[in-house]
Amino acid sequence: MIMTHLKVIHLFIWKIKHIFSKIIYKGIFLD
């Protein structure tokens, strides 16, 4: 139960990082 919860949190953090890096990538090349 705890392990799956940690996995969900890890996946959630990875998704946020991926979206955030995508925004930064677009921002650098559009400016």
Tab-separated table of C-alpha atoms in Angstrom, residues 13-27:
chain	number	residue	atom	x	y	z
A	13	ILE	CA	6.345	14.566	-9.788
A	14	TRP	CA	7.761	13.247	-13.080
A	15	LYS	CA	4.698	14.496	-14.959
A	16	ILE	CA	5.007	17.967	-13.406
A	17	LYS	CA	8.728	18.069	-14.236
A	18	HIS	CA	8.023	16.982	-17.827
A	19	ILE	CA	5.349	19.657	-18.327
A	20	PHE	CA	7.532	22.299	-16.625
A	21	SER	CA	10.588	21.482	-18.794
A	22	LYS	CA	8.356	21.606	-21.887
A	23	ILE	CA	7.192	25.127	-20.954
A	24	ILE	CA	10.798	26.240	-20.319
A	25	TYR	CA	11.925	24.681	-23.626
A	26	LYS	CA	9.190	26.513	-25.533
A	27	GLY	CA	9.872	29.755	-23.652
